[in-house]
mmCIF file of C-alpha atoms in Angstrom:
data_model
loop_
_atom_site.group_PDB
_atom_site.id
_atom_site.type_symbol
_atom_site.label_atom_id
_atom_site.label_comp_id
_atom_site.label_asym_id
_atom_site.label_seq_id
_atom_site.Cartn_x
_atom_site.Cartn_y
_atom_site.Cartn_z
ATOM 1 C CA MET W 1 47.158 127.836 172.212
ATOM 2 C CA GLU W 2 44.055 129.047 169.853
ATOM 3 C CA VAL W 3 41.832 127.356 167.103
ATOM 4 C CA ILE W 4 41.731 130.239 164.438
ATOM 5 C CA THR W 5 38.806 129.311 161.454
ATOM 6 C CA VAL W 6 39.697 129.938 158.482
ATOM 7 C CA PRO W 7 36.649 130.528 156.301
ATOM 8 C CA ILE W 8 36.619 129.070 152.409
ATOM 9 C CA LEU W 9 33.573 129.523 151.919
ATOM 10 C CA PRO W 10 30.480 131.652 152.917
ATOM 11 C CA LEU W 11 28.176 130.765 156.232
ATOM 12 C CA ARG W 12 30.534 127.953 157.155
ATOM 13 C CA MET W 13 30.139 125.753 154.778
ATOM 14 C CA LEU W 14 34.069 125.124 154.504
ATOM 15 C CA GLN W 15 36.626 126.797 156.603
ATOM 16 C CA SER W 16 40.482 125.363 157.441
ATOM 17 C CA HIS W 17 41.722 126.103 160.876
ATOM 18 C CA ILE W 18 44.880 127.184 162.188
ATOM 19 C CA VAL W 19 46.358 126.195 165.203
ATOM 20 C CA ARG W 20 48.291 128.661 167.326
ATOM 21 C CA ASP W 21 50.877 127.529 170.412
ATOM 22 C CA GLN W 22 54.578 128.072 171.011
ATOM 23 C CA LYS W 23 54.367 127.752 166.454
ATOM 24 C CA SER W 24 51.106 127.252 164.076
ATOM 25 C CA ILE W 25 50.035 124.452 162.194
ATOM 26 C CA ILE W 26 47.636 124.829 159.182
ATOM 27 C CA VAL W 27 44.930 121.974 158.844
ATOM 28 C CA ASP W 28 43.675 121.293 156.063
ATOM 29 C CA THR W 29 43.917 123.946 152.731
ATOM 30 C CA GLY W 30 40.671 124.303 151.615
ATOM 31 C CA ASN W 31 39.380 124.155 148.194
ATOM 32 C CA PRO W 32 41.969 124.618 144.891
ATOM 33 C CA GLY W 33 42.914 128.543 145.311
ATOM 34 C CA SER W 34 42.442 128.132 149.135
ATOM 35 C CA VAL W 35 45.968 130.057 150.153
ATOM 36 C CA PRO W 36 45.179 133.984 149.521
ATOM 37 C CA LYS W 37 42.187 133.087 152.270
ATOM 38 C CA ILE W 38 44.704 131.636 154.526
ATOM 39 C CA LEU W 39 47.370 133.762 154.163
ATOM 40 C CA ASP W 40 45.023 136.946 155.065
ATOM 41 C CA ALA W 41 44.203 134.895 157.814
ATOM 42 C CA MET W 42 47.969 134.684 159.162
ATOM 43 C CA GLU W 43 48.484 138.210 158.356
ATOM 44 C CA LYS W 44 45.104 138.861 160.387
ATOM 45 C CA HIS W 45 46.133 137.086 163.345
ATOM 46 C CA LYS W 46 50.238 138.009 163.319
ATOM 47 C CA ILE W 47 51.247 134.444 162.063
ATOM 48 C CA ALA W 48 54.765 135.032 160.261
ATOM 49 C CA ILE W 49 55.508 132.324 157.450
ATOM 50 C CA GLU W 50 58.255 131.603 159.628
ATOM 51 C CA ASP W 51 56.146 130.677 162.517
ATOM 52 C CA VAL W 52 53.538 127.889 160.807
ATOM 53 C CA SER W 53 55.927 124.320 161.414
ATOM 54 C CA LEU W 54 53.835 122.282 159.718
ATOM 55 C CA ILE W 55 50.584 121.987 157.391
ATOM 56 C CA LEU W 56 48.433 118.698 158.467
ATOM 57 C CA ILE W 57 45.482 117.669 156.337
ATOM 58 C CA THR W 58 42.701 115.736 157.751
ATOM 59 C CA HIS W 59 41.816 113.235 154.739
ATOM 60 C CA SER W 60 42.560 113.964 151.009
ATOM 61 C CA HIS W 61 38.834 114.842 149.572
ATOM 62 C CA LEU W 62 39.912 118.098 147.515
ATOM 63 C CA ASP W 63 38.147 120.330 149.631
ATOM 64 C CA HIS W 64 40.483 119.797 152.263
ATOM 65 C CA SER W 65 43.722 119.316 150.390
ATOM 66 C CA GLY W 66 43.151 120.685 147.351
ATOM 67 C CA SER W 67 45.838 123.612 148.506
ATOM 68 C CA ALA W 68 48.166 121.955 149.933
ATOM 69 C CA ALA W 69 50.410 121.675 147.064
ATOM 70 C CA GLU W 70 50.656 125.304 146.550
ATOM 71 C CA LEU W 71 50.496 126.806 150.326
ATOM 72 C CA GLN W 72 53.476 124.448 151.097
ATOM 73 C CA LYS W 73 55.328 126.169 148.261
ATOM 74 C CA VAL W 74 54.972 129.314 150.056
ATOM 75 C CA LEU W 75 55.443 128.107 153.635
ATOM 76 C CA ASN W 76 58.237 125.840 152.785
ATOM 77 C CA VAL W 77 57.277 123.235 155.611
ATOM 78 C CA PRO W 78 56.097 119.271 155.829
ATOM 79 C CA ILE W 79 52.801 117.880 155.108
ATOM 80 C CA ALA W 80 51.644 115.399 157.334
ATOM 81 C CA MET W 81 48.834 113.088 156.195
ATOM 82 C CA HIS W 82 47.702 109.377 156.595
ATOM 83 C CA GLY W 83 49.331 106.805 154.472
ATOM 84 C CA PHE W 84 46.028 105.036 153.774
ATOM 85 C CA GLU W 85 45.561 107.802 151.245
ATOM 86 C CA LYS W 86 48.994 108.923 150.552
ATOM 87 C CA GLU W 87 48.787 107.299 146.678
ATOM 88 C CA TYR W 88 45.990 109.545 146.397
ATOM 89 C CA VAL W 89 47.430 113.103 146.966
ATOM 90 C CA GLU W 90 50.793 111.666 145.672
ATOM 91 C CA ASN W 91 49.409 110.549 141.598
ATOM 92 C CA GLY W 92 46.401 113.419 141.760
ATOM 93 C CA THR W 93 43.647 110.732 142.029
ATOM 94 C CA ARG W 94 40.712 111.171 143.388
ATOM 95 C CA LEU W 95 39.158 108.276 146.800
ATOM 96 C CA PRO W 96 36.022 107.396 145.157
ATOM 97 C CA LEU W 97 33.322 110.033 146.932
ATOM 98 C CA THR W 98 30.411 107.843 148.162
ATOM 99 C CA PRO W 99 27.197 109.799 148.762
ATOM 100 C CA LYS W 100 25.206 110.268 151.716
ATOM 101 C CA ASP W 101 21.846 111.293 150.454
ATOM 102 C CA TRP W 102 19.967 113.272 147.658
ATOM 103 C CA PHE W 103 21.839 116.598 147.612
ATOM 104 C CA GLY W 104 25.975 114.427 147.566
ATOM 105 C CA LYS W 105 24.412 113.165 145.008
ATOM 106 C CA LEU W 106 23.284 115.744 143.247
ATOM 107 C CA PHE W 107 26.609 117.693 144.468
ATOM 108 C CA LYS W 108 28.709 114.842 142.858
ATOM 109 C CA LYS W 109 27.500 116.257 139.191
ATOM 110 C CA THR W 110 28.925 119.340 140.195
ATOM 111 C CA PRO W 111 32.244 120.235 137.864
ATOM 112 C CA LEU W 112 34.404 120.995 141.421
ATOM 113 C CA ILE W 113 33.559 117.208 142.066
ATOM 114 C CA LYS W 114 35.714 116.373 138.415
ATOM 115 C CA LYS W 115 38.704 117.854 139.180
ATOM 116 C CA ASN W 116 41.733 116.176 141.070
ATOM 117 C CA VAL W 117 44.379 117.684 143.707
ATOM 118 C CA GLU W 118 47.359 118.942 142.135
ATOM 119 C CA ARG W 119 50.138 116.521 143.317
ATOM 120 C CA PHE W 120 51.758 116.719 146.410
ATOM 121 C CA LYS W 121 54.178 114.440 148.143
ATOM 122 C CA VAL W 122 53.485 113.462 151.679
ATOM 123 C CA ASN W 123 56.489 114.241 153.897
ATOM 124 C CA ILE W 124 55.089 112.478 157.282
ATOM 125 C CA ILE W 125 52.863 109.146 156.996
ATOM 126 C CA LEU W 126 50.042 109.521 159.659
ATOM 127 C CA LYS W 127 49.397 106.571 161.902
ATOM 128 C CA GLY W 128 47.846 108.158 164.524
ATOM 129 C CA ASP W 129 48.566 109.852 167.972
ATOM 130 C CA GLU W 130 51.512 111.495 166.571
ATOM 131 C CA ASP W 131 53.089 114.047 169.321
ATOM 132 C CA LEU W 132 53.314 117.478 167.699
ATOM 133 C CA LYS W 133 55.062 118.591 170.285
ATOM 134 C CA GLN W 134 57.862 119.270 168.442
ATOM 135 C CA TYR W 135 56.513 120.901 165.865
ATOM 136 C CA GLY W 136 55.923 123.632 168.639
ATOM 137 C CA VAL W 137 52.077 122.795 169.243
ATOM 138 C CA ASP W 138 50.757 120.910 172.135
ATOM 139 C CA ALA W 139 48.573 118.346 170.350
ATOM 140 C CA ARG W 140 47.689 114.977 169.282
ATOM 141 C CA VAL W 141 47.051 113.275 166.434
ATOM 142 C CA VAL W 142 43.917 111.252 166.828
ATOM 143 C CA PHE W 143 43.030 108.013 163.980
ATOM 144 C CA THR W 144 39.314 108.987 163.313
ATOM 145 C CA PRO W 145 38.561 106.615 160.074
ATOM 146 C CA GLY W 146 34.830 106.262 158.953
ATOM 147 C CA HIS W 147 34.518 109.570 156.352
ATOM 148 C CA THR W 148 37.481 108.213 154.362
ATOM 149 C CA PRO W 149 39.546 105.217 155.368
ATOM 150 C CA GLY W 150 42.532 107.190 156.941
ATOM 151 C CA SER W 151 40.816 110.306 158.738
ATOM 152 C CA VAL W 152 42.831 111.975 160.955
ATOM 153 C CA SER W 153 41.566 114.538 163.884
ATOM 154 C CA VAL W 154 44.069 116.814 166.273
ATOM 155 C CA MET W 155 43.478 116.653 170.043
ATOM 156 C CA LEU W 156 44.546 120.098 171.670
ATOM 157 C CA GLY W 157 45.940 120.568 174.444
ATOM 158 C CA ASN W 158 43.597 123.210 175.330
ATOM 159 C CA GLY W 159 41.178 120.543 175.445
ATOM 160 C CA GLU W 160 39.428 121.575 172.122
ATOM 161 C CA MET W 161 39.826 119.831 168.900
ATOM 162 C CA VAL W 162 39.624 119.823 164.805
ATOM 163 C CA ALA W 163 38.024 117.300 163.669
ATOM 164 C CA GLY W 164 38.132 117.701 159.583
ATOM 165 C CA ASP W 165 35.014 115.164 157.843
ATOM 166 C CA VAL W 166 34.439 113.334 160.605
ATOM 167 C CA VAL W 167 30.998 114.817 161.379
ATOM 168 C CA SER W 168 29.418 118.158 160.235
ATOM 169 C CA GLY W 169 27.567 120.470 161.291
ATOM 170 C CA GLY W 170 24.725 122.453 159.717
ATOM 171 C CA ILE W 171 22.404 121.584 156.428
ATOM 172 C CA LEU W 172 23.362 120.507 153.371
ATOM 173 C CA LEU W 173 27.362 121.260 152.569
ATOM 174 C CA GLY W 174 27.488 122.026 156.444
ATOM 175 C CA GLY W 175 27.297 125.597 157.828
ATOM 176 C CA ILE W 176 24.482 127.343 156.665
ATOM 177 C CA LEU W 177 21.925 127.060 159.781
ATOM 178 C CA ASN W 178 22.469 125.246 162.737
ATOM 179 C CA ASN W 179 26.188 124.254 162.766
ATOM 180 C CA ASP W 180 26.092 123.263 165.654
ATOM 181 C CA VAL W 181 23.618 120.324 165.420
ATOM 182 C CA PRO W 182 26.192 117.437 164.187
ATOM 183 C CA THR W 183 25.320 115.595 160.607
ATOM 184 C CA TRP W 184 27.118 113.716 158.235
ATOM 185 C CA PRO W 185 29.547 114.877 155.805
ATOM 186 C CA ILE W 186 27.587 114.543 152.109
ATOM 187 C CA PHE W 187 30.325 112.146 151.785
ATOM 188 C CA HIS W 188 30.495 109.439 153.430
ATOM 189 C CA ASP W 189 32.557 105.787 153.045
ATOM 190 C CA ASP W 190 31.652 103.660 156.408
ATOM 191 C CA THR W 191 29.117 104.564 159.458
ATOM 192 C CA ILE W 192 30.066 102.297 161.173
ATOM 193 C CA ASN W 193 33.635 103.236 161.573
ATOM 194 C CA SER W 194 32.293 106.631 161.820
ATOM 195 C CA ILE W 195 29.797 106.054 164.879
ATOM 196 C CA LYS W 196 33.148 104.309 166.410
ATOM 197 C CA SER W 197 35.418 107.754 165.709
ATOM 198 C CA LEU W 198 32.764 109.742 167.419
ATOM 199 C CA LYS W 199 32.642 107.510 170.024
ATOM 200 C CA GLN W 200 36.687 107.790 170.626
ATOM 201 C CA ILE W 201 36.155 111.876 170.362
ATOM 202 C CA ILE W 202 33.354 111.486 172.947
ATOM 203 C CA ASN W 203 35.458 109.309 175.459
ATOM 204 C CA LEU W 204 38.563 112.525 174.571
ATOM 205 C CA SER W 205 35.980 115.273 175.752
ATOM 206 C CA PRO W 206 36.657 117.533 174.047
ATOM 207 C CA THR W 207 35.411 120.686 175.021
ATOM 208 C CA LYS W 208 34.447 122.071 171.482
ATOM 209 C CA VAL W 209 35.121 120.110 168.155
ATOM 210 C CA HIS W 210 36.292 122.289 165.270
ATOM 211 C CA VAL W 211 34.964 120.718 161.746
ATOM 212 C CA GLY W 212 35.542 121.205 158.407
ATOM 213 C CA HIS W 213 32.234 122.049 157.398
ATOM 214 C CA GLY W 214 29.332 124.161 159.857
ATOM 215 C CA GLY W 215 30.272 124.037 163.603
ATOM 216 C CA PRO W 216 31.600 124.213 166.187
ATOM 217 C CA VAL W 217 29.838 121.076 167.531
ATOM 218 C CA TYR W 218 29.589 119.851 171.080
ATOM 219 C CA VAL W 219 29.716 116.222 172.858
ATOM 220 C CA PRO W 220 26.660 116.262 173.846
ATOM 221 C CA SER W 221 25.013 117.218 170.758
ATOM 222 C CA ILE W 222 27.181 114.086 169.439
ATOM 223 C CA LYS W 223 26.158 111.930 172.462
ATOM 224 C CA LYS W 224 22.549 112.698 170.834
ATOM 225 C CA PHE W 225 23.651 112.269 167.187
ATOM 226 C CA ILE W 226 24.768 108.640 167.781
ATOM 227 C CA ASP W 227 22.074 107.463 169.585
ATOM 228 C CA HIS W 228 19.161 108.774 167.113
ATOM 229 C CA GLN W 229 21.696 106.829 164.280
ATOM 230 C CA SER W 230 20.662 103.559 165.750
#
């Protein structure tokens, strides 16, 4: 089993991930127009289209679900996502964004934020604790709300985790510098639930936490980050 990082923006500002085991799953799809980057990564790592069994979206924000509809047309596999955010992607609307800091407030004014996600149907509604072995991957879904109401992470059998935007690493949007230093994403709904989700991640003891912006981050630094929030 391995986790392949797919750069969507430079300097680790945004990435999706491919989890390769007996089969492969795509975790998050990046902004609209990111499909060629995902397909290039698959080709580079010799992953055929027929080797992919699932697209899993950690949450409905545009930078994670923006290419799901297009990618599904290419791969012809189901899309899995938590039911709490299903209506947004199926209606082509946006989950309200809550800026965490000055950069989030500034970024919210950019044209990208005003775009809607191309509609797609959620074929598999997640709640948390789903076993992904039926998709050829030794992994389990973990419900990790806080960044958004329906955020999920994926705990892998090799001890690593793919955690979407439960936490970020780096500065500003994420990435750029200090990628392994945890920080809150620039949009962030519920700090209390986010801290609970991070404590849940700590209890799972992942050896490495892959995130959507910056990273990877590690449990000792996540513990320090939580301590500084109180």
